[in-house]
Short mmCIF file of C-alpha atoms and ligand atoms in Angstrom, two decimals:
data_model
loop_
_atom_site.label_atom_id
_atom_site.label_comp_id
_atom_site.label_asym_id
_atom_site.label_seq_id
_atom_site.Cartn_x
_atom_site.Cartn_y
_atom_site.Cartn_z
CA MET A 1 -0.14 -0.19 0.04
CA LYS A 2 2.90 2.38 1.07
CA LYS A 3 4.62 1.66 -2.03
CA GLU A 4 1.82 2.63 -4.27
CA LYS A 5 1.42 5.85 -2.55
CA ASN A 6 4.85 6.60 -3.16
CA ASN A 7 4.29 5.52 -6.64
CA LEU A 8 1.52 8.08 -7.20
CA MET A 9 3.66 10.93 -5.91
CA GLU A 10 6.36 9.69 -8.51
CA LYS A 11 3.45 9.67 -11.29
CA ILE A 12 2.75 13.25 -10.38
CA ILE A 13 6.01 14.25 -10.71
CA SER A 14 6.73 12.53 -13.69
CA LEU A 15 3.74 13.37 -15.46
CA CYS A 16 4.38 17.42 -14.31
CA LYS A 17 7.47 17.26 -16.19
CA ARG A 18 6.57 15.21 -19.23
CA ARG A 19 3.47 17.64 -19.76
CA GLY A 20 4.78 20.86 -18.53
CA PHE A 21 3.30 21.80 -15.02
CA VAL A 22 6.51 21.57 -12.94
CA PHE A 23 9.95 21.54 -13.71
CA PRO A 24 13.13 21.68 -11.11
CA GLY A 25 14.60 25.03 -10.53
CA SER A 26 17.44 25.74 -13.08
CA GLU A 27 17.69 22.05 -13.65
CA ILE A 28 20.07 21.86 -16.15
CA TYR A 29 22.69 23.07 -13.35
CA GLY A 30 21.75 20.23 -11.48
CA GLY A 31 18.41 22.38 -9.52
CA ILE A 32 18.22 23.89 -6.65
CA THR A 33 16.51 22.65 -3.57
CA GLY A 34 13.32 23.78 -2.77
CA MET A 35 12.99 25.82 -5.95
CA TRP A 36 10.53 24.73 -8.60
CA ASP A 37 9.84 26.67 -12.06
CA TYR A 38 6.53 26.37 -13.56
CA GLY A 39 5.99 25.68 -17.08
CA PRO A 40 3.31 26.29 -19.54
CA ALA A 41 0.55 23.94 -18.46
CA GLY A 42 1.35 24.63 -14.62
CA VAL A 43 1.41 28.47 -14.88
CA LEU A 44 -2.32 28.34 -16.60
CA LEU A 45 -3.13 26.17 -13.64
CA ARG A 46 -2.37 28.40 -10.95
CA LYS A 47 -3.71 31.33 -13.21
CA ASN A 48 -6.90 29.81 -12.84
CA LEU A 49 -6.86 28.84 -9.27
CA LYS A 50 -5.42 32.35 -8.12
CA ASP A 51 -8.26 33.80 -10.49
CA PHE A 52 -11.14 31.54 -9.17
CA TRP A 53 -9.98 32.34 -5.29
CA TRP A 54 -9.33 36.14 -6.15
CA LYS A 55 -13.15 36.06 -8.10
CA GLU A 56 -14.75 34.27 -4.83
CA LEU A 57 -13.45 36.76 -1.99
CA VAL A 58 -12.61 40.07 -3.92
CA GLN A 59 -15.21 40.22 -7.10
CA MET A 60 -18.10 38.34 -5.55
CA ARG A 61 -17.96 39.73 -1.98
CA ASP A 62 -18.97 43.64 -0.91
CA ASP A 63 -16.66 43.00 2.12
CA MET A 64 -13.19 42.52 1.03
CA VAL A 65 -10.66 44.46 -0.95
CA GLY A 66 -7.48 43.63 -2.33
CA ILE A 67 -3.40 44.87 -1.84
CA ASP A 68 -0.09 43.50 -3.60
CA ALA A 69 2.50 44.92 -1.25
CA ALA A 70 6.43 44.70 -1.92
CA ILE A 71 8.24 41.88 -1.18
CA ILE A 72 10.91 43.67 1.04
CA MET A 73 10.07 45.49 3.62
CA ASN A 74 11.53 48.10 6.07
CA PRO A 75 13.54 45.45 8.41
CA ARG A 76 11.87 47.12 11.66
CA ALA A 77 8.60 45.54 10.02
CA TRP A 78 10.09 41.93 10.83
CA GLU A 79 11.06 43.11 14.29
CA ALA A 80 7.59 44.49 15.18
CA SER A 81 6.03 40.99 13.72
CA GLY A 82 8.17 38.97 15.40
CA HIS A 83 9.46 37.22 12.97
CA THR A 84 13.00 38.15 13.90
CA SER A 85 13.02 36.66 17.09
CA SER A 86 10.47 33.85 16.33
CA PHE A 87 9.80 32.67 13.12
CA SER A 88 11.67 29.68 13.66
CA ASP A 89 11.88 25.73 13.69
CA PRO A 90 13.26 23.46 15.80
CA LEU A 91 16.64 22.12 14.16
CA VAL A 92 18.61 18.80 15.12
CA GLU A 93 21.55 17.72 13.64
CA CYS A 94 22.25 13.85 12.98
CA LYS A 95 25.60 12.94 14.68
CA ILE A 96 26.81 10.28 12.29
CA CYS A 97 26.07 12.17 8.64
CA HIS A 98 25.23 15.51 9.74
CA LEU A 99 22.45 15.95 8.04
CA ARG A 100 20.00 18.52 9.40
CA PHE A 101 16.15 17.81 10.15
CA ARG A 102 13.11 19.36 12.23
CA HIS A 103 13.15 18.15 15.42
CA ASP A 104 8.98 18.25 15.30
CA LYS A 105 8.74 16.03 12.24
CA GLU A 106 8.64 12.61 13.99
CA GLU A 107 8.51 10.69 10.58
CA GLU A 108 11.02 12.70 9.15
CA ILE A 109 13.50 11.97 11.70
CA ALA A 110 12.25 7.99 12.07
CA GLY A 111 12.78 7.49 8.45
CA HIS A 112 16.25 9.01 8.14
CA GLU A 113 17.22 7.04 11.33
CA ASN A 114 16.34 3.69 9.47
CA THR A 115 18.71 4.79 6.82
CA HIS A 116 21.29 4.25 9.32
CA LYS A 117 20.37 0.32 9.40
CA GLY A 118 20.26 -0.62 13.04
CA LYS A 119 23.01 1.80 14.13
CA LYS A 120 21.85 3.99 17.42
CA VAL A 121 21.55 7.38 15.92
CA GLU A 122 22.07 10.06 18.13
CA TRP A 123 21.18 13.63 17.75
CA THR A 124 22.23 17.04 18.79
CA GLU A 125 20.03 19.01 21.29
CA PRO A 126 17.03 21.29 19.06
CA GLN A 127 18.20 24.75 18.42
CA GLN A 128 15.47 27.09 17.29
CA PHE A 129 16.57 28.16 13.51
CA ASN A 130 15.14 31.03 12.04
CA LEU A 131 13.69 30.97 8.57
CA LEU A 132 13.68 34.39 7.07
CA VAL A 133 15.81 34.54 4.48
CA LYS A 134 18.14 37.24 4.27
CA THR A 135 19.32 39.51 1.34
CA TYR A 136 21.38 43.00 0.98
CA LEU A 137 20.38 46.17 -0.42
CA GLY A 138 22.34 49.20 -1.30
CA ILE A 139 25.16 50.24 -3.64
CA ILE A 140 27.98 50.76 -1.61
CA GLU A 141 30.07 47.24 -0.81
CA GLY A 142 30.32 46.95 2.87
CA LYS A 143 27.85 49.34 3.86
CA GLN A 144 24.57 47.44 2.39
CA GLN A 145 21.73 46.86 4.45
CA GLU A 146 20.63 43.61 5.41
CA VAL A 147 16.94 43.00 4.48
CA PHE A 148 14.52 40.03 4.69
CA LEU A 149 12.38 38.51 1.89
CA ARG A 150 9.20 38.29 3.10
CA GLY A 151 8.60 34.92 5.20
CA GLU A 152 4.77 35.19 5.21
CA ILE A 153 2.67 37.87 3.00
CA THR A 154 0.53 39.37 5.92
CA ASN A 155 3.06 41.82 6.93
CA GLY A 156 2.34 43.93 3.75
CA VAL A 157 -1.66 44.13 4.88
CA SER A 158 -0.75 45.05 8.52
CA VAL A 159 1.61 47.90 7.23
CA ASN A 160 -0.77 49.23 4.94
CA PHE A 161 -3.51 48.76 7.59
CA LYS A 162 -4.32 52.64 8.01
CA ASN A 163 -3.68 53.39 4.08
CA ILE A 164 -6.41 51.18 3.47
CA VAL A 165 -9.10 52.39 5.79
CA ASN A 166 -8.44 55.96 4.76
CA SER A 167 -8.59 55.05 0.88
CA THR A 168 -11.26 53.22 0.86
CA ARG A 169 -14.83 53.19 2.23
CA VAL A 170 -14.34 50.12 3.93
CA LYS A 171 -15.51 49.44 7.67
CA ILE A 172 -15.55 46.67 10.25
CA PRO A 173 -16.26 43.95 9.53
CA PHE A 174 -13.99 43.94 6.35
CA GLY A 175 -11.22 41.95 4.78
CA ILE A 176 -7.76 42.67 2.69
CA ALA A 177 -7.08 39.83 0.35
CA GLN A 178 -3.62 39.45 -1.37
CA ILE A 179 -1.37 36.60 -3.27
CA GLY A 180 2.05 36.63 -3.60
CA LYS A 181 5.26 35.23 -3.18
CA ALA A 182 6.85 34.36 0.26
CA PHE A 183 10.30 32.85 1.11
CA ARG A 184 11.65 30.62 3.87
CA ASN A 185 14.84 28.86 4.58
CA GLU A 186 12.92 25.77 5.53
CA ILE A 187 15.17 22.89 7.68
CA THR A 188 13.93 20.18 5.12
CA PRO A 189 12.05 21.35 2.05
CA GLY A 190 10.41 18.21 0.35
CA GLY A 191 7.56 16.47 -0.83
CA PHE A 192 8.15 17.84 -4.48
CA ILE A 193 6.28 21.30 -4.29
CA PHE A 194 4.72 20.63 -0.65
CA ARG A 195 7.20 22.32 1.33
CA ASP A 196 9.78 24.74 -0.74
CA ARG A 197 11.76 27.58 0.17
CA GLU A 198 10.19 29.83 -2.30
CA PHE A 199 6.37 29.41 -2.75
CA GLU A 200 3.18 31.53 -3.08
CA GLN A 201 0.88 32.33 -0.92
CA MET A 202 -3.06 33.56 -1.07
CA GLU A 203 -3.89 35.00 1.97
CA THR A 204 -7.20 37.15 3.52
CA GLN A 205 -6.93 39.32 6.67
CA PHE A 206 -10.67 39.74 7.86
CA PHE A 207 -10.96 42.63 10.64
CA ILE A 208 -13.40 42.42 13.36
CA LYS A 209 -14.61 44.09 16.58
CA PRO A 210 -11.99 43.07 19.76
CA ILE A 211 -14.86 40.96 20.99
CA LYS A 212 -14.27 37.53 21.90
CA GLU A 213 -17.76 36.26 20.41
CA GLU A 214 -17.01 37.76 17.37
CA GLY A 215 -13.88 36.28 17.32
CA GLU A 216 -15.07 32.59 17.73
CA LYS A 217 -18.26 33.78 15.36
CA TRP A 218 -15.62 34.83 12.64
CA PHE A 219 -13.02 31.94 12.83
CA GLU A 220 -15.94 29.44 12.45
CA TYR A 221 -17.11 31.01 9.50
CA TRP A 222 -13.93 31.34 7.81
CA LYS A 223 -13.17 27.76 8.55
CA GLN A 224 -16.21 26.53 6.75
CA ASN A 225 -16.09 28.84 3.95
CA ARG A 226 -12.45 27.96 3.13
CA MET A 227 -13.47 24.42 3.39
CA GLU A 228 -16.38 24.79 0.88
CA PHE A 229 -14.07 26.73 -1.43
CA LEU A 230 -11.82 23.45 -1.75
CA LEU A 231 -14.90 21.39 -1.92
CA SER A 232 -16.40 23.54 -5.10
CA LEU A 233 -12.99 22.24 -6.88
CA GLY A 234 -14.60 19.08 -7.40
CA VAL A 235 -12.32 17.35 -5.14
CA ASN A 236 -12.61 14.01 -3.16
CA LYS A 237 -14.29 15.44 0.28
CA LYS A 238 -13.12 12.17 2.33
CA LYS A 239 -9.50 13.26 1.86
CA PHE A 240 -10.10 16.66 3.93
CA ARG A 241 -10.19 17.52 7.68
CA PHE A 242 -9.89 20.17 10.11
CA LYS A 243 -7.14 20.10 12.41
CA ASP A 244 -6.40 22.42 15.70
CA HIS A 245 -3.29 23.44 16.47
CA GLU A 246 -1.98 22.07 19.49
CA LYS A 247 1.05 24.21 19.61
CA LEU A 248 0.33 28.17 18.49
CA ALA A 249 2.35 30.43 16.20
CA HIS A 250 3.73 33.43 18.00
CA TYR A 251 1.04 35.43 16.57
CA ALA A 252 -1.82 33.20 17.17
CA LYS A 253 -4.99 33.00 19.52
CA ALA A 254 -6.39 30.16 17.71
CA ALA A 255 -5.39 28.32 14.88
CA THR A 256 -7.22 25.35 12.59
CA ASP A 257 -5.44 23.54 9.65
CA ILE A 258 -7.26 22.24 6.54
CA GLU A 259 -5.56 19.08 5.93
CA TYR A 260 -5.71 16.74 2.73
CA GLU A 261 -4.57 12.84 2.87
CA TYR A 262 -1.40 13.00 1.11
CA PRO A 263 0.50 10.00 -0.05
CA TRP A 264 2.68 10.43 3.10
CA GLY A 265 -0.65 10.75 5.13
CA PHE A 266 -3.29 14.03 6.29
CA ASP A 267 -0.80 17.03 6.39
CA GLU A 268 -1.40 20.86 6.23
CA ILE A 269 -2.89 22.18 3.06
CA MET A 270 -4.13 25.68 4.75
CA GLY A 271 -4.39 27.62 7.67
CA ILE A 272 -7.14 29.80 9.23
CA HIS A 273 -5.67 31.67 12.38
CA ASN A 274 -7.36 34.02 14.79
CA ARG A 275 -4.50 36.88 15.24
CA ALA A 276 -6.35 38.88 17.39
CA ASP A 277 -4.89 42.30 17.35
CA TRP A 278 -1.05 40.83 17.36
CA ASP A 279 0.10 42.44 14.39
CA LEU A 280 -1.72 45.67 14.14
CA SER A 281 -0.94 46.29 18.08
CA ARG A 282 3.02 45.64 17.45
CA HIS A 283 3.00 47.87 14.55
CA GLN A 284 1.38 50.72 16.32
CA GLU A 285 3.73 50.20 19.36
CA TYR A 286 7.14 49.96 16.82
CA SER A 287 6.09 53.03 14.32
CA GLY A 288 4.17 55.10 16.49
CA GLU A 289 1.25 54.90 14.06
CA LYS A 290 -1.99 54.90 15.30
CA MET A 291 -3.92 51.47 14.22
CA GLU A 292 -7.47 52.03 16.17
CA VAL A 293 -10.52 52.66 13.99
CA LEU A 294 -13.78 54.25 14.77
CA ASP A 295 -17.22 52.72 15.34
CA THR A 296 -19.13 55.61 14.06
CA GLN A 297 -22.19 54.04 15.89
CA THR A 298 -20.90 54.04 19.62
CA GLY A 299 -17.96 56.58 19.25
CA GLU A 300 -15.31 54.06 20.68
CA THR A 301 -12.18 53.32 19.01
CA PHE A 302 -10.58 50.00 18.71
CA ILE A 303 -7.42 47.98 17.23
CA PRO A 304 -9.87 45.47 15.55
CA TRP A 305 -9.10 41.85 15.50
CA ASP A 306 -7.89 39.64 12.49
CA ILE A 307 -9.26 36.60 11.27
CA GLU A 308 -6.60 35.25 8.88
CA THR A 309 -6.95 32.42 6.19
CA SER A 310 -3.81 31.30 4.63
CA SER A 311 -3.13 28.95 1.65
CA GLY A 312 -0.23 28.14 -0.34
CA VAL A 313 -0.76 27.89 -4.34
CA ASP A 314 1.94 25.62 -4.95
CA ARG A 315 0.70 23.05 -2.16
CA LEU A 316 -3.06 23.57 -3.29
CA MET A 317 -1.73 23.01 -6.81
CA LEU A 318 -0.60 19.56 -5.55
CA VAL A 319 -3.34 18.58 -4.02
CA LEU A 320 -5.16 19.26 -6.66
CA LEU A 321 -3.06 17.03 -9.02
CA LEU A 322 -3.03 14.21 -6.60
CA ASP A 323 -6.87 14.50 -6.28
CA ALA A 324 -7.37 14.30 -9.91
CA TYR A 325 -4.88 11.57 -10.85
CA ARG A 326 -6.58 8.87 -12.87
CA GLU A 327 -5.51 5.77 -14.53
CA GLU A 328 -7.47 2.84 -16.22
CA GLY A 329 -4.92 0.60 -18.34
CA GLU A 330 -2.60 2.89 -20.53
CA ARG A 331 -5.14 5.86 -19.90
CA ILE A 332 -4.02 8.49 -17.53
CA TRP A 333 -5.87 11.28 -16.82
CA LEU A 334 -6.37 14.30 -14.62
CA SER A 335 -9.95 14.70 -13.53
CA LEU A 336 -9.37 18.66 -12.82
CA SER A 337 -12.57 21.16 -12.32
CA VAL A 338 -13.44 22.77 -15.49
CA LYS A 339 -12.95 25.88 -13.39
CA ILE A 340 -9.29 25.58 -13.06
CA ALA A 341 -8.44 23.50 -15.68
CA PRO A 342 -5.36 24.94 -17.73
CA TYR A 343 -6.90 24.64 -21.13
CA LYS A 344 -10.94 24.48 -21.06
CA ILE A 345 -10.65 23.63 -24.40
CA ALA A 346 -8.75 21.71 -27.25
CA VAL A 347 -9.89 22.12 -30.99
CA PHE A 348 -8.65 19.45 -33.34
CA PRO A 349 -9.15 19.33 -37.56
CA LEU A 350 -10.02 15.75 -37.98
CA LEU A 351 -7.23 15.33 -40.52
CA GLY A 352 -3.91 17.36 -40.32
CA ASN A 353 -3.27 17.71 -44.35
CA LYS A 354 -7.01 18.78 -45.52
CA PRO A 355 -6.65 22.50 -45.57
CA GLU A 356 -10.52 22.74 -45.59
CA LEU A 357 -10.90 21.31 -42.33
CA ILE A 358 -7.82 23.21 -40.74
CA ASP A 359 -9.46 26.35 -42.15
CA LYS A 360 -12.70 25.52 -40.50
CA ALA A 361 -10.84 24.32 -37.11
CA LYS A 362 -8.80 27.46 -37.27
CA GLU A 363 -11.85 29.60 -37.23
CA VAL A 364 -13.72 27.72 -34.32
CA PHE A 365 -10.32 27.88 -32.65
CA ASN A 366 -9.87 31.75 -33.16
CA GLU A 367 -13.47 32.26 -31.73
CA LEU A 368 -13.47 30.26 -28.54
CA LYS A 369 -10.05 31.67 -27.59
CA LYS A 370 -11.43 35.08 -27.42
CA ASP A 371 -13.08 34.04 -24.54
CA TYR A 372 -11.15 30.86 -23.00
CA MET A 373 -7.69 29.46 -23.09
CA VAL A 374 -8.23 26.88 -25.78
CA ALA A 375 -5.11 24.31 -26.77
CA TRP A 376 -4.72 23.39 -30.73
CA ASP A 377 -3.76 20.35 -31.85
CA ASP A 378 -3.21 18.93 -35.36
CA ARG A 379 -0.30 16.45 -35.16
CA GLY A 380 -0.68 12.73 -34.85
CA ASN A 381 -4.04 10.74 -34.82
CA ILE A 382 -7.38 11.69 -32.66
CA GLY A 383 -6.16 8.83 -29.90
CA LYS A 384 -2.81 10.63 -29.33
CA ARG A 385 -4.01 14.11 -29.34
CA TYR A 386 -6.80 13.05 -26.84
CA ALA A 387 -4.21 11.42 -24.57
CA ALA A 388 -1.86 14.56 -24.68
CA GLN A 389 -5.06 16.65 -23.76
CA ASP A 390 -5.91 14.06 -20.54
CA GLU A 391 -2.77 14.54 -19.24
CA ILE A 392 -2.94 18.15 -18.81
CA GLY A 393 -6.50 17.90 -17.69
CA THR A 394 -8.51 19.52 -20.58
CA PRO A 395 -12.29 18.78 -19.73
CA TYR A 396 -13.61 18.74 -23.42
CA CYS A 397 -11.99 18.16 -27.15
CA VAL A 398 -13.65 19.38 -30.23
CA THR A 399 -13.37 17.80 -33.40
CA VAL A 400 -13.73 19.75 -36.74
CA ASP A 401 -14.85 17.18 -39.34
CA PHE A 402 -16.70 16.71 -42.43
CA ASP A 403 -19.97 17.37 -40.87
CA THR A 404 -18.68 20.74 -39.41
CA LEU A 405 -18.40 21.61 -43.13
CA GLU A 406 -21.86 20.47 -44.11
CA LYS A 407 -23.69 20.97 -40.84
CA GLY A 408 -21.99 23.00 -38.94
CA GLU A 409 -21.78 20.75 -36.27
CA VAL A 410 -18.42 19.78 -33.96
CA THR A 411 -18.00 16.47 -31.95
CA VAL A 412 -17.17 17.34 -28.36
CA ARG A 413 -15.40 14.96 -26.35
CA ASP A 414 -15.85 14.44 -22.42
CA ARG A 415 -12.46 14.02 -20.54
CA ASP A 416 -14.09 11.97 -17.67
CA THR A 417 -16.78 10.02 -19.46
CA MET A 418 -15.29 10.01 -22.93
CA LYS A 419 -18.56 10.34 -24.21
CA GLN A 420 -19.19 12.65 -27.56
CA GLU A 421 -21.72 14.64 -28.68
CA LYS A 422 -22.50 16.62 -31.72
CA VAL A 423 -22.71 20.39 -30.83
CA LYS A 424 -23.84 23.38 -33.21
CA VAL A 425 -20.72 25.59 -33.82
CA GLU A 426 -22.49 28.65 -32.47
CA ASP A 427 -23.55 26.82 -29.46
CA LEU A 428 -20.29 25.80 -28.59
CA LYS A 429 -19.42 28.89 -26.02
CA LYS A 430 -22.87 28.72 -24.53
CA PHE A 431 -22.38 24.91 -23.83
CA ILE A 432 -18.50 25.69 -22.21
CA THR A 433 -19.74 28.56 -20.40
CA GLU A 434 -22.90 26.28 -18.65
CA LYS A 435 -19.96 23.73 -17.59
CA ILE A 436 -18.11 26.34 -15.86
CA TYR A 437 -20.58 28.01 -14.09
CA ALA A 438 -22.63 24.39 -13.49
N1 LIG O 1 0.20 34.00 7.48
C1 LIG O 1 0.26 32.77 7.85
C2 LIG O 1 1.15 31.76 7.65
O1 LIG O 1 1.86 32.08 6.70
P1 LIG O 1 1.32 29.43 7.59
O2 LIG O 1 0.86 28.42 8.27
O3 LIG O 1 2.85 29.39 8.02
O4 LIG O 1 0.72 30.68 8.06
C3 LIG O 1 0.01 29.30 5.51
O5 LIG O 1 1.36 28.97 5.96
C4 LIG O 1 0.30 28.32 3.92
O6 LIG O 1 1.25 28.76 3.13
C5 LIG O 1 0.37 26.69 4.09
O7 LIG O 1 -0.94 26.07 5.00
C6 LIG O 1 0.77 26.53 3.14
O8 LIG O 1 -0.31 25.90 2.27
C7 LIG O 1 1.73 27.42 2.55
N2 LIG O 1 3.02 27.45 3.19
C8 LIG O 1 3.64 27.50 4.17
N3 LIG O 1 4.80 26.98 4.24
C9 LIG O 1 5.28 26.59 2.66
C10 LIG O 1 6.53 26.13 2.29
N4 LIG O 1 7.54 26.26 2.84
N5 LIG O 1 6.25 25.73 1.40
C11 LIG O 1 5.02 25.84 0.28
N6 LIG O 1 3.75 26.31 1.00
C12 LIG O 1 3.89 26.67 2.18
#
């Protein structure tokens, strides 16, 4: 069973490389640990996922606005948020081979001990290892300023809280959404794109009145909201669960993870945290800027509490790929939701050497392209073309054949059922749009 599960991970990694989802970072130089590059299919999947997330949380809600803050911030911001002192993991070193691991990852520790085949493994005492990635800014050698690549995207929201309140019509309760890169000097990056050193986060910070019951209410609301978001992507419900944190991060009053059953067992996919007034109070203290808001009804001022939802684009992408992987005999396909599939449709002329079919297929392709990401393929036989689209999860393949020329109908083949149906060319957009919004 375990072998089969590891096998699934190997199959996903191989498919990602073969079909242009994910490549090892700077592969031609031997790669670099914890870094991955996203290929043509991968970048589309990520974009669709981010767009879907943004649409749900910003476009469709009237209590959420967006921001895109800089990756590098004034280092004082990281002191204020507690990251320079507390953003760390416990590091231990194997005294035999000097490899380093996270002390709190029992399975990884046990797995490593097994590699020493019965030898008694001794470990160094756990030491807190800070995860912030440092870099330097400035043009005079020796006088450069040490700065950090952000370890989480949250801080950019917190330092702009007052800017947002003052420049928009928001009022409590309201949220700020952000998508962007984060960097962590992870002790043991691994699990393919599960734990990277460079990754992307999608977060909402939802600001509420600083009242215990309000905190509990919105914390529960966001837990359910985020689980529904995941399930709306057509994933297997049984593989997701909530897990409360036993040990809280330095900023959190309460925290729950949504976990997915990866090939190695249940592990985190996203977090919901009650950060209370940690960030805003600390920034008020360190910067001297007032972070209070006025309740126009009662006339009181207060520093709001922040209920956060935080998910990783890379980790979510891994979950979606693992969950969508299907095989039957020789056939492999990704049963990705039409909402996020890299291409919504592929268009093929039945024969690649008949100019009239190619011209008509190009006409269909060019029209659909105005609204969706559409793949084109006129090489090889139709079976091979279906197989290539199945592996990148294209839900519908449209073949332009002689019926198209005579009756204006195309054949639409469904990725999951492999059923084919005739659809009028002029009804194609309606057909696809109905599937997306079904
Ligand atoms: N702002 C809160 C925060 O950053 P976190 O639990 O440390 O909380 C939130 O991270 C999410 O970011 C995780 O659930 C995961 O999806 C993603 N994430 C965190 N570290 C990651 C890493 N090293 N590689 C990939 N994704 C990561």
